[in-house]
Coordinates of C-alpha atoms in Angstrom, one line a residue:
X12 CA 39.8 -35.6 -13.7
X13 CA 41.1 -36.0 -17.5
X14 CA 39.6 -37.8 -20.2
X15 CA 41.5 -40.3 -22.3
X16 CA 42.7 -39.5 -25.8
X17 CA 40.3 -42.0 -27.2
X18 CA 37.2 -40.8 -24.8
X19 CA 38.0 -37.2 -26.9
X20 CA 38.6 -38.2 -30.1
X21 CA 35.1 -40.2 -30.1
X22 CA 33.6 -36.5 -29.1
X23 CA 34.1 -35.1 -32.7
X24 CA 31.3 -34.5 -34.7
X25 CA 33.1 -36.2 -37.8
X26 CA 36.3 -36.9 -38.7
X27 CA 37.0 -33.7 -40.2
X28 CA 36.8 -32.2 -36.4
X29 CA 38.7 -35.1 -35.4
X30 CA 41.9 -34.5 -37.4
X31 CA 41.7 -30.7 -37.2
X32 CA 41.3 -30.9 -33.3
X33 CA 44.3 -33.1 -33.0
X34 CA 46.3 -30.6 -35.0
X35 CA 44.9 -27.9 -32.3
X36 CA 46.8 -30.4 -29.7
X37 CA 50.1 -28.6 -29.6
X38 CA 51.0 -27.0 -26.0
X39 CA 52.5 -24.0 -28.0
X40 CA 49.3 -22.8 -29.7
X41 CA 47.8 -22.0 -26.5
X42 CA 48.1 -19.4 -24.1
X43 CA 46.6 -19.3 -20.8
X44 CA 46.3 -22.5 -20.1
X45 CA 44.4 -23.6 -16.6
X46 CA 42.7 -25.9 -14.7
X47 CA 40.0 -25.7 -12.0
X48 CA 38.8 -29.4 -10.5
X49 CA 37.1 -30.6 -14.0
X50 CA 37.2 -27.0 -15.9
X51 CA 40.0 -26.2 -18.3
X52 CA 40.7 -23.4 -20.3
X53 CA 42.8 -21.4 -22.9
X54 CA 43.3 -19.2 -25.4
X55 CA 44.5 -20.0 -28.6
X56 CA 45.5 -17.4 -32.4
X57 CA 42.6 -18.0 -34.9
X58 CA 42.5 -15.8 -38.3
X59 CA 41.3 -13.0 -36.2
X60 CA 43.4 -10.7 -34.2
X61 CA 41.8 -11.9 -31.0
X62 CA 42.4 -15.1 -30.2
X63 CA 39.7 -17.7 -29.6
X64 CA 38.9 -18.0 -25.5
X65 CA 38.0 -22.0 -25.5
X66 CA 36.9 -23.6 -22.2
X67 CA 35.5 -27.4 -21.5
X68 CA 34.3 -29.1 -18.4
X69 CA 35.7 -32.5 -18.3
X70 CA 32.7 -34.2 -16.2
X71 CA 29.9 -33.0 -18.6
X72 CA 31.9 -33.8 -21.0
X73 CA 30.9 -29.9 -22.4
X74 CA 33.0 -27.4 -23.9
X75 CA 32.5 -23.1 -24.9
X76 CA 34.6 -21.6 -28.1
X77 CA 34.4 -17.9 -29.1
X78 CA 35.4 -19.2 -32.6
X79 CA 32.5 -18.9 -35.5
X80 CA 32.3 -23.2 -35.8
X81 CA 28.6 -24.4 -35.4
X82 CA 30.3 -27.8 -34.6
X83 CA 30.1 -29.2 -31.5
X84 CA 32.8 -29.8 -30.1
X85 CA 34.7 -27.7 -32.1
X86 CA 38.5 -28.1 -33.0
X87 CA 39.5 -25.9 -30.6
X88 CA 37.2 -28.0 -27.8
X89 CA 38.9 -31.2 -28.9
X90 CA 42.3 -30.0 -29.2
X91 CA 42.3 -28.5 -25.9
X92 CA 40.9 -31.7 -23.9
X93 CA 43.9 -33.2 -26.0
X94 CA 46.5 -30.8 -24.8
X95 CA 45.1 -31.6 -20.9
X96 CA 45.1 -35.6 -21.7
X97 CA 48.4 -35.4 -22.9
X98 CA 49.7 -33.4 -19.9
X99 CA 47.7 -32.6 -17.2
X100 CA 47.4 -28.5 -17.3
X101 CA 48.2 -26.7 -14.3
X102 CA 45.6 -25.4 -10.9
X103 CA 44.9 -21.8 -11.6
X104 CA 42.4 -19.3 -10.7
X105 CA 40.0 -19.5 -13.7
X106 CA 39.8 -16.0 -15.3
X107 CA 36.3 -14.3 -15.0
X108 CA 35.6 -15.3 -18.5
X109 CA 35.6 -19.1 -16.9
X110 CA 34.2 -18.2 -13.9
X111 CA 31.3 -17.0 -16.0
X112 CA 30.6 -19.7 -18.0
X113 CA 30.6 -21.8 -14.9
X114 CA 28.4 -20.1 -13.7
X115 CA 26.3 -20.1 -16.6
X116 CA 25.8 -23.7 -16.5
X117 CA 25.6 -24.0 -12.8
X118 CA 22.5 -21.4 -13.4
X119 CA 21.0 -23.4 -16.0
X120 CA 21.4 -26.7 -14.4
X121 CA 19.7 -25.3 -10.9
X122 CA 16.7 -24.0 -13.4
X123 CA 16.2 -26.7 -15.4
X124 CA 16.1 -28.4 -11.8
X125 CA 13.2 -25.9 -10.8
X126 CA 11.2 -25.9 -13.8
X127 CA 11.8 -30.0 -13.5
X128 CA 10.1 -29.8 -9.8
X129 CA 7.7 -26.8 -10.4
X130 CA 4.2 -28.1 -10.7
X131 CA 2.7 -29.0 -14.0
X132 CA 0.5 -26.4 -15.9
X133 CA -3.1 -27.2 -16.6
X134 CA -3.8 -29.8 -19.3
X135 CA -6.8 -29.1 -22.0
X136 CA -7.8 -32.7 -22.1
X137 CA -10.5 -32.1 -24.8
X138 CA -8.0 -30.4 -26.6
X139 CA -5.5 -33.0 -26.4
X140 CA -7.6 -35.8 -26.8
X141 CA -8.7 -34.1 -30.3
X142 CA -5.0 -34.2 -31.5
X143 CA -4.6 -37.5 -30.1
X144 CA -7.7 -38.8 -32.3
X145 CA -6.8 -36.8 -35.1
X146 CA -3.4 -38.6 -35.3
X147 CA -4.8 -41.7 -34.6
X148 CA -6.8 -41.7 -38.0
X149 CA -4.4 -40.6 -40.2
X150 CA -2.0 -43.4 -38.9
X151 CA -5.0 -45.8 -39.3
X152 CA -5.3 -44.5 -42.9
X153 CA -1.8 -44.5 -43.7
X154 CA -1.9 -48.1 -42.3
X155 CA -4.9 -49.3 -44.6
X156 CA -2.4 -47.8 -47.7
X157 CA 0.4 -49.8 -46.2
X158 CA -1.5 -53.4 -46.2
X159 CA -2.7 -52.8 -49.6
X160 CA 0.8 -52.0 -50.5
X161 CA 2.3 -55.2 -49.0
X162 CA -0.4 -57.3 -50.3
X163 CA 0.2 -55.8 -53.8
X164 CA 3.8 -56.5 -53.9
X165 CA 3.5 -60.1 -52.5
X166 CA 0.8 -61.0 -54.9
X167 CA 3.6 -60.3 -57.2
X168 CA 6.5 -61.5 -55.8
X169 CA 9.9 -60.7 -54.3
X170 CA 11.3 -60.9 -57.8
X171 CA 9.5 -58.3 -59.1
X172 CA 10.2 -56.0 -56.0
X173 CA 13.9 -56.5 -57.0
X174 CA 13.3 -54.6 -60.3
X175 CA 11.1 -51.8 -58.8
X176 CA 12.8 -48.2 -58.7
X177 CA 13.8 -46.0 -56.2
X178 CA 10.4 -44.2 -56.4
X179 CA 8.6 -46.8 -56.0
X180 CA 9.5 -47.6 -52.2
X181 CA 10.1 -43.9 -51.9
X182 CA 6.2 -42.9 -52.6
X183 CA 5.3 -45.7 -49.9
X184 CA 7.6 -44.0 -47.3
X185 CA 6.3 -40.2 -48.1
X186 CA 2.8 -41.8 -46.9
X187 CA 3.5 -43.1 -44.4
X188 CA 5.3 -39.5 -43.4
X189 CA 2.0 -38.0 -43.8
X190 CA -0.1 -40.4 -42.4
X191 CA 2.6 -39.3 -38.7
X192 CA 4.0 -43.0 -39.0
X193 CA 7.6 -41.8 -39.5
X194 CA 9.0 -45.3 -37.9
X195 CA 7.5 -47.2 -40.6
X196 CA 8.9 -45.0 -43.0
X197 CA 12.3 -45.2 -42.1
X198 CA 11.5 -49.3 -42.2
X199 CA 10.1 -48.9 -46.0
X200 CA 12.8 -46.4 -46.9
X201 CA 15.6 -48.9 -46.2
X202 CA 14.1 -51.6 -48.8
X203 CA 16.0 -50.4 -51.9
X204 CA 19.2 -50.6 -49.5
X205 CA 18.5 -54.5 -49.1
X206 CA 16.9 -55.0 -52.7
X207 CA 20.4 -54.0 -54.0
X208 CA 22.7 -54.9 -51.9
X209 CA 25.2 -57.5 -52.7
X210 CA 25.9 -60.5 -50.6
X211 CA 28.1 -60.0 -47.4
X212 CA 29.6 -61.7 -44.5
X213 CA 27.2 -61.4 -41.1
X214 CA 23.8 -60.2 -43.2
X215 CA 21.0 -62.7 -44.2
X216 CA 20.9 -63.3 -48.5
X217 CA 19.6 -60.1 -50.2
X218 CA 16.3 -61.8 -51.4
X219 CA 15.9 -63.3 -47.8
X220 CA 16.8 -60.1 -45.8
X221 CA 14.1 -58.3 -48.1
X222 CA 11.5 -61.1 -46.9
X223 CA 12.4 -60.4 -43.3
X224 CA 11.8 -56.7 -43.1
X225 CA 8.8 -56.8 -44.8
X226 CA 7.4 -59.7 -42.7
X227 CA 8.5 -57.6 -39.4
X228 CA 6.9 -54.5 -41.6
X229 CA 3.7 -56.4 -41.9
X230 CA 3.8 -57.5 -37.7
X231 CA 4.3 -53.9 -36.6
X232 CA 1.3 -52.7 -38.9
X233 CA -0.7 -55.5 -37.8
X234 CA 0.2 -54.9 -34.1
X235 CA -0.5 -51.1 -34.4
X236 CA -4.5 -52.2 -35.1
X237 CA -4.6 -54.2 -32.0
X238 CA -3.5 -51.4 -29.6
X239 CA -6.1 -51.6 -27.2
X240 CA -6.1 -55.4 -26.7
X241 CA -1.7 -55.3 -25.5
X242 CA -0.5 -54.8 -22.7
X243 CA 0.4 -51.2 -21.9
X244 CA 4.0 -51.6 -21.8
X245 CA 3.9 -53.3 -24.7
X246 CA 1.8 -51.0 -27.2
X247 CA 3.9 -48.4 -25.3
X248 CA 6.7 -50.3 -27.5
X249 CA 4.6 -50.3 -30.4
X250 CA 3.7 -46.9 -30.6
X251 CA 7.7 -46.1 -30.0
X252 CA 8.0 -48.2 -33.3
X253 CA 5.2 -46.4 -34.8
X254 CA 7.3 -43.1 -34.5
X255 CA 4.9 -42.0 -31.6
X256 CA 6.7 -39.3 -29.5
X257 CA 7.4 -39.8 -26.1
X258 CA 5.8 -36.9 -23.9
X259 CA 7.9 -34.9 -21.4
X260 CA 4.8 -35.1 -18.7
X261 CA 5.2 -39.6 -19.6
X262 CA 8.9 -39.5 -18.9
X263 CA 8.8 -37.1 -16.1
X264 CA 6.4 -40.5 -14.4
X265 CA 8.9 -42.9 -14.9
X266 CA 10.9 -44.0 -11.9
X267 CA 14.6 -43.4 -11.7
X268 CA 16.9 -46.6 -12.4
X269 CA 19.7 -45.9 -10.2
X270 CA 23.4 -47.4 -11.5
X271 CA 27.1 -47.2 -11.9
X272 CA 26.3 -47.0 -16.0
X273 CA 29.5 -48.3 -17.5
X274 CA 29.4 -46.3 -21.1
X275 CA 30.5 -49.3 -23.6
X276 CA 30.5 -47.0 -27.2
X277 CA 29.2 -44.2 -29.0
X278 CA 27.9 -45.1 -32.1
X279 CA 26.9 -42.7 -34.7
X280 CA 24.7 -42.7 -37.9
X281 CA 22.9 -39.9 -40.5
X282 CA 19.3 -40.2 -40.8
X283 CA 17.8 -37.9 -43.4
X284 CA 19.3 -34.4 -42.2
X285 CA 19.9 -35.0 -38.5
X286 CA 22.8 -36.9 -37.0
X287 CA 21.3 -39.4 -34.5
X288 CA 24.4 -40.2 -31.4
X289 CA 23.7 -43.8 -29.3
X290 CA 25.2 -44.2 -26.6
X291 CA 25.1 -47.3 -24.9
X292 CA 25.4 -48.2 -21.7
X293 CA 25.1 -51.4 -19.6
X294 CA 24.5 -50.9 -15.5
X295 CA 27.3 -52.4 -13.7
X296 CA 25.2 -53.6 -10.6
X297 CA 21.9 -54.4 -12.1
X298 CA 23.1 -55.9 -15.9
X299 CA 20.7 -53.6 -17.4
X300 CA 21.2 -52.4 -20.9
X301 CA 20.2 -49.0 -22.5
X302 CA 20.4 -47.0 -25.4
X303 CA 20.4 -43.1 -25.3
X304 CA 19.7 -41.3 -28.5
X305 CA 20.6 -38.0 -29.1
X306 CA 19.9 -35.9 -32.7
X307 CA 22.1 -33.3 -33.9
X308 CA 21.2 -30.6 -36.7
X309 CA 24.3 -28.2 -38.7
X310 CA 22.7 -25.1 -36.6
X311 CA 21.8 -27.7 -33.5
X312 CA 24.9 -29.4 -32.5
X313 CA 24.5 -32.8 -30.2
X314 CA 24.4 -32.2 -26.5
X315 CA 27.2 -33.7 -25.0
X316 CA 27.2 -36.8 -23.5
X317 CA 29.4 -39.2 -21.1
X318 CA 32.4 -40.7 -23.0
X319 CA 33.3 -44.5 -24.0
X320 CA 35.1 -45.7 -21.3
X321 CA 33.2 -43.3 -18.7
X322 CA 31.1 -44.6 -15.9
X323 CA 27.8 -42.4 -15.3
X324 CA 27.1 -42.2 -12.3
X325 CA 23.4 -41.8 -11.3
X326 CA 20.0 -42.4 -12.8
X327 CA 18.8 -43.3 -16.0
X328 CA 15.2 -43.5 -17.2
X329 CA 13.5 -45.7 -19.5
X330 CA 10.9 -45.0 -22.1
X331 CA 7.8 -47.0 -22.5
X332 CA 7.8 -50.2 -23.8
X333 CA 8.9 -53.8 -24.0
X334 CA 11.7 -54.7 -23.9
X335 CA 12.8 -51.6 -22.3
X336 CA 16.5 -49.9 -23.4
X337 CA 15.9 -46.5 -25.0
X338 CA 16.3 -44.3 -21.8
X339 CA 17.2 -40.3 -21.2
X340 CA 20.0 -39.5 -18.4
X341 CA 18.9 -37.9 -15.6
X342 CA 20.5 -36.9 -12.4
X343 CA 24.1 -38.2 -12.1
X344 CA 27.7 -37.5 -13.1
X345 CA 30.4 -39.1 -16.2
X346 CA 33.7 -40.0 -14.4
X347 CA 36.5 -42.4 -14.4
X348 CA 35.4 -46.2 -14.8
X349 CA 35.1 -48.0 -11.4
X350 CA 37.0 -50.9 -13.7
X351 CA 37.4 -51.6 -17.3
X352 CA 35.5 -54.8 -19.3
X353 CA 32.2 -55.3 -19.7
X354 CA 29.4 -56.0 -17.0
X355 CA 27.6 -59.1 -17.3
X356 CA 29.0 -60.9 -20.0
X357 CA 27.6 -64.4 -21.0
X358 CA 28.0 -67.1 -23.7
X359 CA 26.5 -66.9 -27.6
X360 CA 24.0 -69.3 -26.7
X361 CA 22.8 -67.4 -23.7
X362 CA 22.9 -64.2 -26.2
X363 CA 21.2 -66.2 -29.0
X364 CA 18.4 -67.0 -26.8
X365 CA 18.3 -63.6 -25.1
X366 CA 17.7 -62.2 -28.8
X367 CA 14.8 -64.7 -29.4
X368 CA 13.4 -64.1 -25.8
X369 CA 13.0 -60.3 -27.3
X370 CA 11.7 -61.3 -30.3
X371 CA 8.9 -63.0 -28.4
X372 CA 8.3 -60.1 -27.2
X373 CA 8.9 -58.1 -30.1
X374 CA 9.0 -59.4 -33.4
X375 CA 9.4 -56.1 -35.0
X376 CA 13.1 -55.9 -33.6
X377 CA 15.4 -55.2 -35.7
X378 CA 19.0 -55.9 -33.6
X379 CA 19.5 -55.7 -29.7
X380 CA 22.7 -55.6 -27.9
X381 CA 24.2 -58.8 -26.9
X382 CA 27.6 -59.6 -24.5
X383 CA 30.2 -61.9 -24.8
X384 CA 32.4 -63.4 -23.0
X385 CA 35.7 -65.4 -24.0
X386 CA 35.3 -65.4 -27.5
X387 CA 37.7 -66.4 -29.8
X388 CA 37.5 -64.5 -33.3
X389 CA 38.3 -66.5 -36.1
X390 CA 37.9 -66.9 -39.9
X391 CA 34.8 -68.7 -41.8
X392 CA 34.5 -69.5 -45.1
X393 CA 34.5 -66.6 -47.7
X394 CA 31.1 -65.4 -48.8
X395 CA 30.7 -63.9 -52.6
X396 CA 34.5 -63.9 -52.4
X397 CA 34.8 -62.0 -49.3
X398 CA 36.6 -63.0 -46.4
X399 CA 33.8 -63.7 -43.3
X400 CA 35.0 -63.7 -39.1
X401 CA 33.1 -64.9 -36.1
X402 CA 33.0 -64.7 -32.7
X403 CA 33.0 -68.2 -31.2
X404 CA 32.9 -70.4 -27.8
X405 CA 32.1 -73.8 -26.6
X406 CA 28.6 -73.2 -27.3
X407 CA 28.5 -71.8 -30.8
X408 CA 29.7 -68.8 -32.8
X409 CA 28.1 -66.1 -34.5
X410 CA 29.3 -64.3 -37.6
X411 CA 31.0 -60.9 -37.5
X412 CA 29.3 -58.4 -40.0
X413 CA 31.4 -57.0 -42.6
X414 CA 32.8 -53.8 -41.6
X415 CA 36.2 -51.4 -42.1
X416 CA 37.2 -51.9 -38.6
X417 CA 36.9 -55.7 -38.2
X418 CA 41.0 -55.9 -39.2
X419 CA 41.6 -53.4 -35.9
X420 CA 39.9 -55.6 -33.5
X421 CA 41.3 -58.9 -34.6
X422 CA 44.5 -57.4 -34.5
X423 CA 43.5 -56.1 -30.9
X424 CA 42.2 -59.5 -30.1
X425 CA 45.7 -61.4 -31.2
X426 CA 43.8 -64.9 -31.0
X427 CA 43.3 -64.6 -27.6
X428 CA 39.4 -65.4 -25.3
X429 CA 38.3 -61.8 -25.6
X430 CA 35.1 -60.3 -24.0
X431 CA 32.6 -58.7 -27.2
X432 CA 30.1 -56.2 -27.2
X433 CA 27.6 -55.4 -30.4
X434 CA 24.6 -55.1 -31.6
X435 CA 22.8 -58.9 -32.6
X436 CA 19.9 -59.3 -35.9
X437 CA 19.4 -62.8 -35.7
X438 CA 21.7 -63.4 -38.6
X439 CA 25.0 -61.6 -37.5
X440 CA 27.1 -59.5 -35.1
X441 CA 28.1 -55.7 -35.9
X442 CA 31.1 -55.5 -32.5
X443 CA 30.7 -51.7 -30.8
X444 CA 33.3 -52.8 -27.9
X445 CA 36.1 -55.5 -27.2
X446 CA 37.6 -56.1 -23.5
X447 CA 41.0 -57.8 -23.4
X448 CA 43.8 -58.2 -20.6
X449 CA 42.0 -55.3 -18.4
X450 CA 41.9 -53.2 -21.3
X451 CA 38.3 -51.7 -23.3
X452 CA 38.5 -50.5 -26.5
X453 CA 35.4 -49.4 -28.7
X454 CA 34.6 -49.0 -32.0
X455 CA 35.1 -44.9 -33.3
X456 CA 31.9 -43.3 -33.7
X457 CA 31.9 -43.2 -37.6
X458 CA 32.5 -45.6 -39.6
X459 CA 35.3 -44.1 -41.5
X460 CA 38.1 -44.2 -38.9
X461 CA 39.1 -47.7 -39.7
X462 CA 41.0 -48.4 -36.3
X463 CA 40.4 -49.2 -32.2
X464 CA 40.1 -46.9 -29.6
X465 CA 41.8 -48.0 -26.4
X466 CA 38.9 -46.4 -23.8
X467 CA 39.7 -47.4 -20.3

């Protein structure tokens, strides 16, 4: 199997990797080259005198470098998946340097498999159920500073808020840290964002956006003190929200959800000092969607994942709660698509209601990923001077948000009934994905690569 030039290029780390891997993508650096099924390999001159030994596995997509980069994958990685997507490189006997590292991960695989089925190890339930209490009271605490907090700044207005510094949201946010409510944090922390933003095309009015977060804010908090009185699912989806962790002995009970996982886009996003990867995915027999999220450090590079345009192949599993999307892979392998577009498409009403059928469920949502099909993308009138888009059908449109890339996929679309994929927030569409004449293309990773990537 090879993987497209776009599948690689939405691999990279950043887009730093991404331009220096493409200048690794030059048959005459490399020496060595091979091929086994899915493995490649090569050797290419670094500033050492031994030149760097670089192998990938196509169908992980994973990749090995003896260079010093604590990227992942690093230059050489991309720049030799190019070299193979460009030309496929020739069947050879893989050198024992391959062989090993095959190996290697076979071996790992087969004992992650064994420790996976090896039976569980005694549980101190009294000691357990002492963290679990003690955490429960200092999220309780940090939640009685919360109300006060809200209450406080309402009795004062949203005007006020608007003039309050930096410091003054951040102090909230730290306690909530503390009190092990890092979900609200990252809520509270993202208030100066809206409080000084300026109008744009797609997003709710500054003043009203601040309004909706802290309502949803306010729902979550009061939610999180009636934990006992939900349904489990549901304060499973709470707690999620919360910033509760999900257990490995809670995911290793919940039942495989066996697909053809069409992989739509990568999308990618800095949170504090980690690099948090989604990955969404939509199942192509069942219509279901999910998210997989991944975090990435400098010295603990993200694990690698199934390309845009891939299908997985095999089981997913979801986390608590409700709605259920974030999920973990399981068992299965990335290949070829079975076909390109996107599974299960519908109109914007259907996707409008779909989005309020989830807020029913979970008014703390902040977006959920909607498909559409046929859409025509067109202008609307400019907002604070800015030029606004939509997507549109015969039963409504819904307003594209501003974004570097938006020029890339109307060019892509041409005027033509395209199929759309992106994430919904009640107020306007951010596109991940666009299918068109048989074609998918996705959105790159990162923001800053303003154009299209054709997929599959």
């Amino acid at each position: 199997m090879s993987l497209t030039t776009a599948q690689i290029l939405d691999l990279a780390p950043d887009a730093a990797s991404r331009k220096a891997g493409q200048d690794q993508a030059k048959p005459p650096k490399w020496s060595g080259l091979g091929r086994a099924g899915s493995v490649i390999w090569g050797e290419i001159k670094g500033s050492g005198a031994t030149p760097y030994r670089t192998v990938a596995d196509l169908a992980g997509p994973a990749s090995k470098c003896t260079c010093p980069s604590r990227k992942f994958p690093c230059k050489h990685g991309l720049g030799l998946m190019l070299v193979d997507a460009s030309s496929a490189l020739p069947e050879a006997e893989p050198p024992d340097w391959v062989a090993a590292w095959a190996k290697g991960r076979e071996s790992r695989a087969a004992a992650a498999e064994t420790k996976a089925a090896a039976p569980a190890k005694p549980v101190d339930e009294k000691a357990q159920a002492r963290r679990r209490q003690a955490r429960e009271d200092k999220v309780a605490a940090a939640l009685d500073e919360l109300d006060l907090w809200l209450r406080d700044l309402m009795r004062r207005g949203l005007a006020a808020a608007r003039a309050e510094p930096y410091a003054f949201w951040d102090r909230m946010a730290g306690r909530l840290v503390d009190g092990q409510a890092p979900g609200l944090a990252r809520r509270v922390r993202a208030l100066p964002g809206l409080v000084a933003a300026a109008p744009q095309a797609g997003s709710a009015r500054p003043e009203a956006a601040l309004g909706f977060v802290l309502g949803r804010i306010a729902l979550l908090a009061r939610a999180a003190r009636r934990l006992d009185a939900l349904a489990p699912e549901v304060a499973a989806g709470v707690r999620a929200a919360l910033g509760y962790p999900v257990t490995a002995e809670e995911m290793a009970a919940r039942p495989d959800h066996l697909d053809d996982w069409a992989v739509l886009a990568h999308a990618v996003e800095e949170e504090d000092r980690l690099t948090a990867r989604s990955v969404w995915l939509v199942g192509r027999r069942t219509g279901a969607l999910a998210q997989v999220i991944d975090y990435g450090t400098a010295g603990a590079p993200l694990p690698p994942a199934p390309a845009a345009g891939q299908d997985f192949c095999g089981a997913l599993a979801f986390q608590p709660g409700d709605p259920p999307l974030r999920a973990v892979f399981r068992d299965g392998r990335a290949g070829p698509a079975a076909e390109p577009g996107l599974p299960g498409t519908g109109s914007v009403a259907a996707a409008r209601d779909a989005f309020a059928a989830v807020l029913a469920r979970a008014p703390w949502t902040e977006r959920w990923p909607v498909r559409l099909a046929g859409v025509r993308l067109g202008r609307l009138p400019a907002v604070g001077g800015a030029v606004a888009f939509a997507a549109g059908d015969a039963t409504g449109c819904l307003p594209l948000r501003g974004d570097p890339r938006l020029p890339s996929l109307l060019a892509v679309a041409g005027g033509r009934p395209v199929d759309l994929f992106g994430l919904h927030d009640g107020h306007g569409l951010a596109p991940l994905a666009l299918a068109t004449g048989g074609r998918l293309y996705a959105m790159p990773a990162e923001a800053s690569q303003a154009v299209l990537l054709q997929v599959a």
